[in-house]
Amino acid sequence: ETGVTQTPRHLVMGMTNKKSLKCEQHLGHNAMYWYKQSAKKPLELMFVYNFKEQTENNSVPSRFSPECPNSSHLFLHLHTLQPEDSALYLCASSQDLQGAGGYTFGSGTRLTVV
Amino acid sequence: DAKTTQPNSMESNEEEPVHLPCNHSTISGTDYIHWYRQLPSQGPEYVIHGLTSNVNNRMASLAIAEDRKSSTLILHRATLRDAAVYYCILRLNYGGSQGNLIFGKGTKLSVKP
């Protein structure tokens, strides 16, 4: 365990479903991130939150909706996804946006859209 | 974002040192050099970072060229558990969007027993 916990580990959903990914950290970090890792592609930064406020949306389609109710929890709400959205979704946290101590990543949620 | 160039793959023998190179010829004075690795079926893991001087920690050493246009991650004795994709990333040393970690393709390290 890295200190960043993601649930579920695996998720299969239909294109008309609505589901949510959850990320939790109790490291005392104030910044949290969502990344997407598709097969054979580099990790792509999706969203950045700092002290619960979204500071960056990296041109992510609206079918992905993040939520950060507090500095310890981060959600990614999914609806009407496409098969090409199938990927590993990774959550990360850092002490602050400067990330001097590095980022801590979770193990990810493997999403399959059918 | 400043770019880095790494070999796609490297092989090493177990218990031998491994030198993973990274070129970053467009690095600016405020860019830190970060290394992460990603083991199969896991998220990336922080390894080490530095600015100008060589750095050592329990996992690895980072050797930074004097002109800072290249760096080398050194694993002193490779183990089978070190088989992973290693990412060299340049990162500005202050907050805001420019400070985010932007990953490239990395180097896939294979370790042979």
Tab-separated table of C-alpha atoms in Angstrom:
chain	number	residue	atom	x	y	z
A	1	GLU	CA	0.000	0.000	0.000
A	2	THR	CA	1.294	3.401	-0.963
A	3	GLY	CA	-1.029	5.469	1.209
A	4	VAL	CA	-3.276	6.294	-1.730
A	5	THR	CA	-6.172	3.855	-2.027
A	6	GLN	CA	-8.287	3.520	-5.135
A	7	THR	CA	-11.531	1.616	-5.441
A	8	PRO	CA	-12.645	-0.384	-7.231
A	9	ARG	CA	-9.511	-2.040	-8.649
A	10	HIS	CA	-11.434	-3.262	-11.683
A	11	LEU	CA	-14.644	-1.972	-13.264
A	12	VAL	CA	-16.612	-3.079	-16.294
A	13	MET	CA	-19.390	-0.769	-17.399
A	14	GLY	CA	-21.721	-0.332	-20.317
A	15	MET	CA	-21.817	2.829	-22.356
A	16	THR	CA	-25.094	3.910	-20.764
A	17	ASN	CA	-24.051	3.268	-17.168
A	18	LYS	CA	-23.082	5.757	-14.518
A	19	LYS	CA	-20.278	4.803	-12.157
A	20	SER	CA	-17.780	6.508	-9.869
A	21	LEU	CA	-14.130	5.913	-9.084
A	22	LYS	CA	-12.934	6.710	-5.587
A	23	CYS	CA	-9.520	7.801	-4.336
A	24	GLU	CA	-8.571	8.281	-0.696
A	25	GLN	CA	-5.357	9.401	0.973
A	26	HIS	CA	-4.499	10.012	4.607
A	27	LEU	CA	-1.001	11.312	4.004
A	28	GLY	CA	-1.923	14.874	4.869
A	29	HIS	CA	-1.474	15.917	1.259
A	30	ASN	CA	-3.317	18.921	-0.097
A	31	ALA	CA	-3.049	18.319	-3.846
A	32	MET	CA	-4.700	15.450	-5.693
A	33	TYR	CA	-4.636	14.375	-9.327
A	34	TRP	CA	-6.366	12.095	-11.816
A	35	TYR	CA	-4.302	10.521	-14.589
A	36	LYS	CA	-5.369	8.244	-17.449
A	37	GLN	CA	-3.092	5.529	-18.808
A	38	SER	CA	-4.235	3.951	-22.067
A	39	ALA	CA	-2.516	0.974	-23.608
A	40	LYS	CA	0.806	1.887	-25.206
A	41	LYS	CA	0.414	5.592	-24.395
A	42	PRO	CA	2.067	7.769	-21.741
A	43	LEU	CA	0.147	8.764	-18.643
A	44	GLU	CA	-2.120	11.705	-19.367
A	45	LEU	CA	-2.908	14.269	-16.686
A	46	MET	CA	-6.674	14.830	-16.466
A	47	PHE	CA	-7.485	16.965	-13.417
A	48	VAL	CA	-5.640	18.745	-10.616
A	49	TYR	CA	-7.095	19.749	-7.269
A	50	ASN	CA	-5.424	21.857	-4.596
A	51	PHE	CA	-7.126	22.335	-1.226
A	52	LYS	CA	-10.361	20.945	-2.748
A	53	GLU	CA	-10.348	23.482	-5.572
A	54	GLN	CA	-9.887	22.380	-9.161
A	55	THR	CA	-6.854	24.113	-10.599
A	56	GLU	CA	-6.613	22.317	-13.915
A	57	ASN	CA	-8.839	20.496	-16.386
A	58	ASN	CA	-6.648	19.187	-19.159
A	59	SER	CA	-9.308	19.373	-21.905
A	60	VAL	CA	-11.107	16.327	-20.545
A	61	PRO	CA	-14.542	15.485	-22.065
A	62	SER	CA	-17.527	16.307	-19.879
A	63	ARG	CA	-18.464	12.631	-19.552
A	64	PHE	CA	-15.718	12.613	-16.903
A	65	SER	CA	-16.727	14.671	-13.882
A	66	PRO	CA	-14.358	15.023	-10.915
A	67	GLU	CA	-15.362	15.833	-7.365
A	68	CYS	CA	-13.165	16.678	-4.399
A	69	PRO	CA	-15.237	17.031	-1.215
A	70	ASN	CA	-12.161	17.401	0.996
A	71	SER	CA	-8.395	17.164	0.729
A	72	SER	CA	-8.437	13.432	1.493
A	73	HIS	CA	-10.967	12.238	-1.052
A	74	LEU	CA	-11.245	12.502	-4.805
A	75	PHE	CA	-13.902	11.020	-7.057
A	76	LEU	CA	-14.224	10.609	-10.792
A	77	HIS	CA	-17.840	10.299	-11.919
A	78	LEU	CA	-18.321	8.521	-15.224
A	79	HIS	CA	-21.346	8.594	-17.529
A	80	THR	CA	-22.029	7.668	-21.149
A	81	LEU	CA	-18.463	6.568	-21.722
A	82	GLN	CA	-17.072	5.216	-24.983
A	83	PRO	CA	-15.052	2.025	-25.519
A	84	GLU	CA	-11.955	4.165	-26.162
A	85	ASP	CA	-12.225	5.396	-22.556
A	86	SER	CA	-11.132	1.957	-21.404
A	87	ALA	CA	-7.871	2.501	-19.546
A	88	LEU	CA	-6.115	2.466	-16.194
A	89	TYR	CA	-7.193	5.489	-14.146
A	90	LEU	CA	-4.633	6.565	-11.585
A	91	CYS	CA	-5.024	8.880	-8.645
A	92	ALA	CA	-2.062	10.666	-7.084
A	93	SER	CA	-1.448	13.109	-4.267
A	94	SER	CA	1.331	15.447	-3.201
A	95	GLN	CA	1.968	17.705	-0.247
A	96	ASP	CA	1.248	20.738	-2.383
A	97	LEU	CA	1.381	21.777	-6.027
A	98	GLN	CA	5.126	22.129	-5.791
A	99	GLY	CA	5.318	18.429	-5.019
A	100	ALA	CA	8.708	18.679	-3.399
A	101	GLY	CA	8.291	15.306	-1.737
A	102	GLY	CA	7.145	13.671	-4.912
A	103	TYR	CA	3.791	12.337	-5.967
A	104	THR	CA	2.256	9.266	-4.344
A	105	PHE	CA	0.177	7.180	-6.732
A	106	GLY	CA	-2.525	4.635	-6.074
A	107	SER	CA	-2.606	1.291	-7.851
A	108	GLY	CA	-5.305	2.479	-10.194
A	109	THR	CA	-8.720	1.360	-11.391
A	110	ARG	CA	-8.716	-0.775	-14.539
A	111	LEU	CA	-11.808	0.395	-16.446
A	112	THR	CA	-13.347	-1.509	-19.336
A	113	VAL	CA	-16.205	0.075	-21.264
A	114	VAL	CA	-18.311	-2.392	-23.231
B	1	ASP	CA	6.914	21.462	-21.170
B	2	ALA	CA	10.580	20.678	-21.505
B	3	LYS	CA	11.119	17.326	-23.197
B	4	THR	CA	13.197	14.339	-22.192
B	5	THR	CA	14.578	11.554	-24.367
B	6	GLN	CA	15.089	8.034	-23.038
B	7	PRO	CA	15.860	4.701	-24.700
B	8	ASN	CA	12.749	2.591	-25.176
B	9	SER	CA	14.210	-0.418	-23.421
B	10	MET	CA	17.279	-1.726	-21.615
B	11	GLU	CA	18.387	-5.065	-20.242
B	12	SER	CA	20.412	-5.809	-17.164
B	13	ASN	CA	21.666	-8.817	-15.280
B	14	GLU	CA	20.660	-9.373	-11.686
B	15	GLU	CA	23.043	-7.930	-9.069
B	16	GLU	CA	24.829	-5.783	-11.634
B	17	PRO	CA	24.656	-1.964	-11.731
B	18	VAL	CA	22.269	-0.326	-14.175
B	19	HIS	CA	22.722	3.105	-15.703
B	20	LEU	CA	19.552	4.569	-17.189
B	21	PRO	CA	20.262	7.641	-19.344
B	22	CYS	CA	18.054	10.647	-19.988
B	23	ASN	CA	18.695	13.579	-22.312
B	24	HIS	CA	17.059	16.919	-21.638
B	25	SER	CA	18.888	19.431	-23.793
B	26	THR	CA	16.162	22.101	-23.457
B	27	ILE	CA	16.171	22.081	-19.655
B	28	SER	CA	15.816	25.491	-18.014
B	29	GLY	CA	17.431	26.739	-14.854
B	30	THR	CA	14.329	26.166	-12.742
B	31	ASP	CA	13.581	22.607	-13.927
B	32	TYR	CA	14.082	19.793	-11.453
B	33	ILE	CA	14.888	16.334	-12.803
B	34	HIS	CA	12.526	13.708	-11.419
B	35	TRP	CA	12.581	9.942	-11.823
B	36	TYR	CA	9.625	7.660	-11.280
B	37	ARG	CA	9.181	3.990	-12.029
B	38	GLN	CA	6.118	1.896	-12.715
B	39	LEU	CA	6.078	-1.789	-11.885
B	40	PRO	CA	3.607	-4.030	-13.724
B	41	SER	CA	0.012	-3.557	-12.575
B	42	GLN	CA	0.925	-0.689	-10.241
B	43	GLY	CA	0.909	3.081	-10.261
B	44	PRO	CA	4.143	5.018	-10.713
B	45	GLU	CA	6.482	5.249	-7.738
B	46	TYR	CA	8.757	8.162	-6.878
B	47	VAL	CA	12.443	7.242	-7.113
B	48	ILE	CA	14.569	10.359	-6.812
B	49	HIS	CA	14.922	13.954	-7.937
B	50	GLY	CA	17.626	16.605	-8.178
B	51	LEU	CA	18.509	20.033	-9.518
B	52	THR	CA	22.268	20.392	-10.031
B	53	SER	CA	24.170	18.181	-7.626
B	54	ASN	CA	24.259	14.402	-7.667
B	55	VAL	CA	21.760	12.834	-5.296
B	56	ASN	CA	21.645	9.548	-3.427
B	57	ASN	CA	18.861	7.803	-1.579
B	58	ARG	CA	18.041	4.273	-0.488
B	59	MET	CA	16.633	3.377	-3.890
B	60	ALA	CA	19.083	4.879	-6.354
B	61	SER	CA	21.584	7.571	-7.275
B	62	LEU	CA	21.092	10.414	-9.713
B	63	ALA	CA	24.078	11.735	-11.627
B	64	ILE	CA	23.485	15.100	-13.314
B	65	ALA	CA	25.796	16.392	-16.020
B	66	GLU	CA	27.551	19.673	-15.348
B	67	ASP	CA	25.592	21.436	-18.118
B	68	ARG	CA	22.396	19.721	-16.874
B	69	LYS	CA	21.506	18.602	-20.391
B	70	SER	CA	21.581	14.966	-19.408
B	71	SER	CA	21.287	12.792	-16.324
B	72	THR	CA	21.670	9.149	-15.376
B	73	LEU	CA	19.704	7.109	-12.883
B	74	ILE	CA	21.930	4.511	-11.270
B	75	LEU	CA	20.644	1.343	-9.654
B	76	HIS	CA	23.673	-0.021	-7.850
B	77	ARG	CA	22.620	-3.681	-7.790
B	78	ALA	CA	19.662	-4.583	-9.931
B	79	THR	CA	17.186	-7.094	-8.581
B	80	LEU	CA	14.320	-8.819	-10.336
B	81	ARG	CA	11.980	-6.450	-8.498
B	82	ASP	CA	13.582	-3.507	-10.294
B	83	ALA	CA	12.082	-4.589	-13.608
B	84	ALA	CA	9.809	-1.678	-14.469
B	85	VAL	CA	9.298	1.298	-16.750
B	86	TYR	CA	11.485	4.200	-15.614
B	87	TYR	CA	10.376	7.743	-16.353
B	88	CYS	CA	12.644	10.794	-16.451
B	89	ILE	CA	10.583	13.979	-16.012
B	90	LEU	CA	11.444	17.666	-15.915
B	91	ARG	CA	9.412	19.686	-13.518
B	92	LEU	CA	9.365	23.366	-12.629
B	93	ASN	CA	10.038	24.058	-9.007
B	94	TYR	CA	6.971	26.069	-8.209
B	95	GLY	CA	3.259	25.513	-8.098
B	96	GLY	CA	0.622	26.023	-10.699
B	97	SER	CA	0.049	24.039	-13.843
B	98	GLN	CA	3.668	24.253	-14.872
B	99	GLY	CA	4.617	22.176	-11.862
B	100	ASN	CA	2.571	19.151	-12.871
B	101	LEU	CA	4.204	15.819	-13.637
B	102	ILE	CA	4.058	15.172	-17.371
B	103	PHE	CA	5.083	11.630	-18.285
B	104	GLY	CA	6.795	10.450	-21.472
B	105	LYS	CA	7.160	6.854	-22.676
B	106	GLY	CA	10.013	5.970	-20.326
B	107	THR	CA	12.555	3.149	-20.488
B	108	LYS	CA	11.400	-0.406	-19.938
B	109	LEU	CA	14.070	-2.153	-17.861
B	110	SER	CA	14.287	-5.935	-17.976
B	111	VAL	CA	16.394	-7.756	-15.383
B	112	LYS	CA	17.686	-11.227	-16.144
B	113	PRO	CA	18.468	-13.711	-13.367
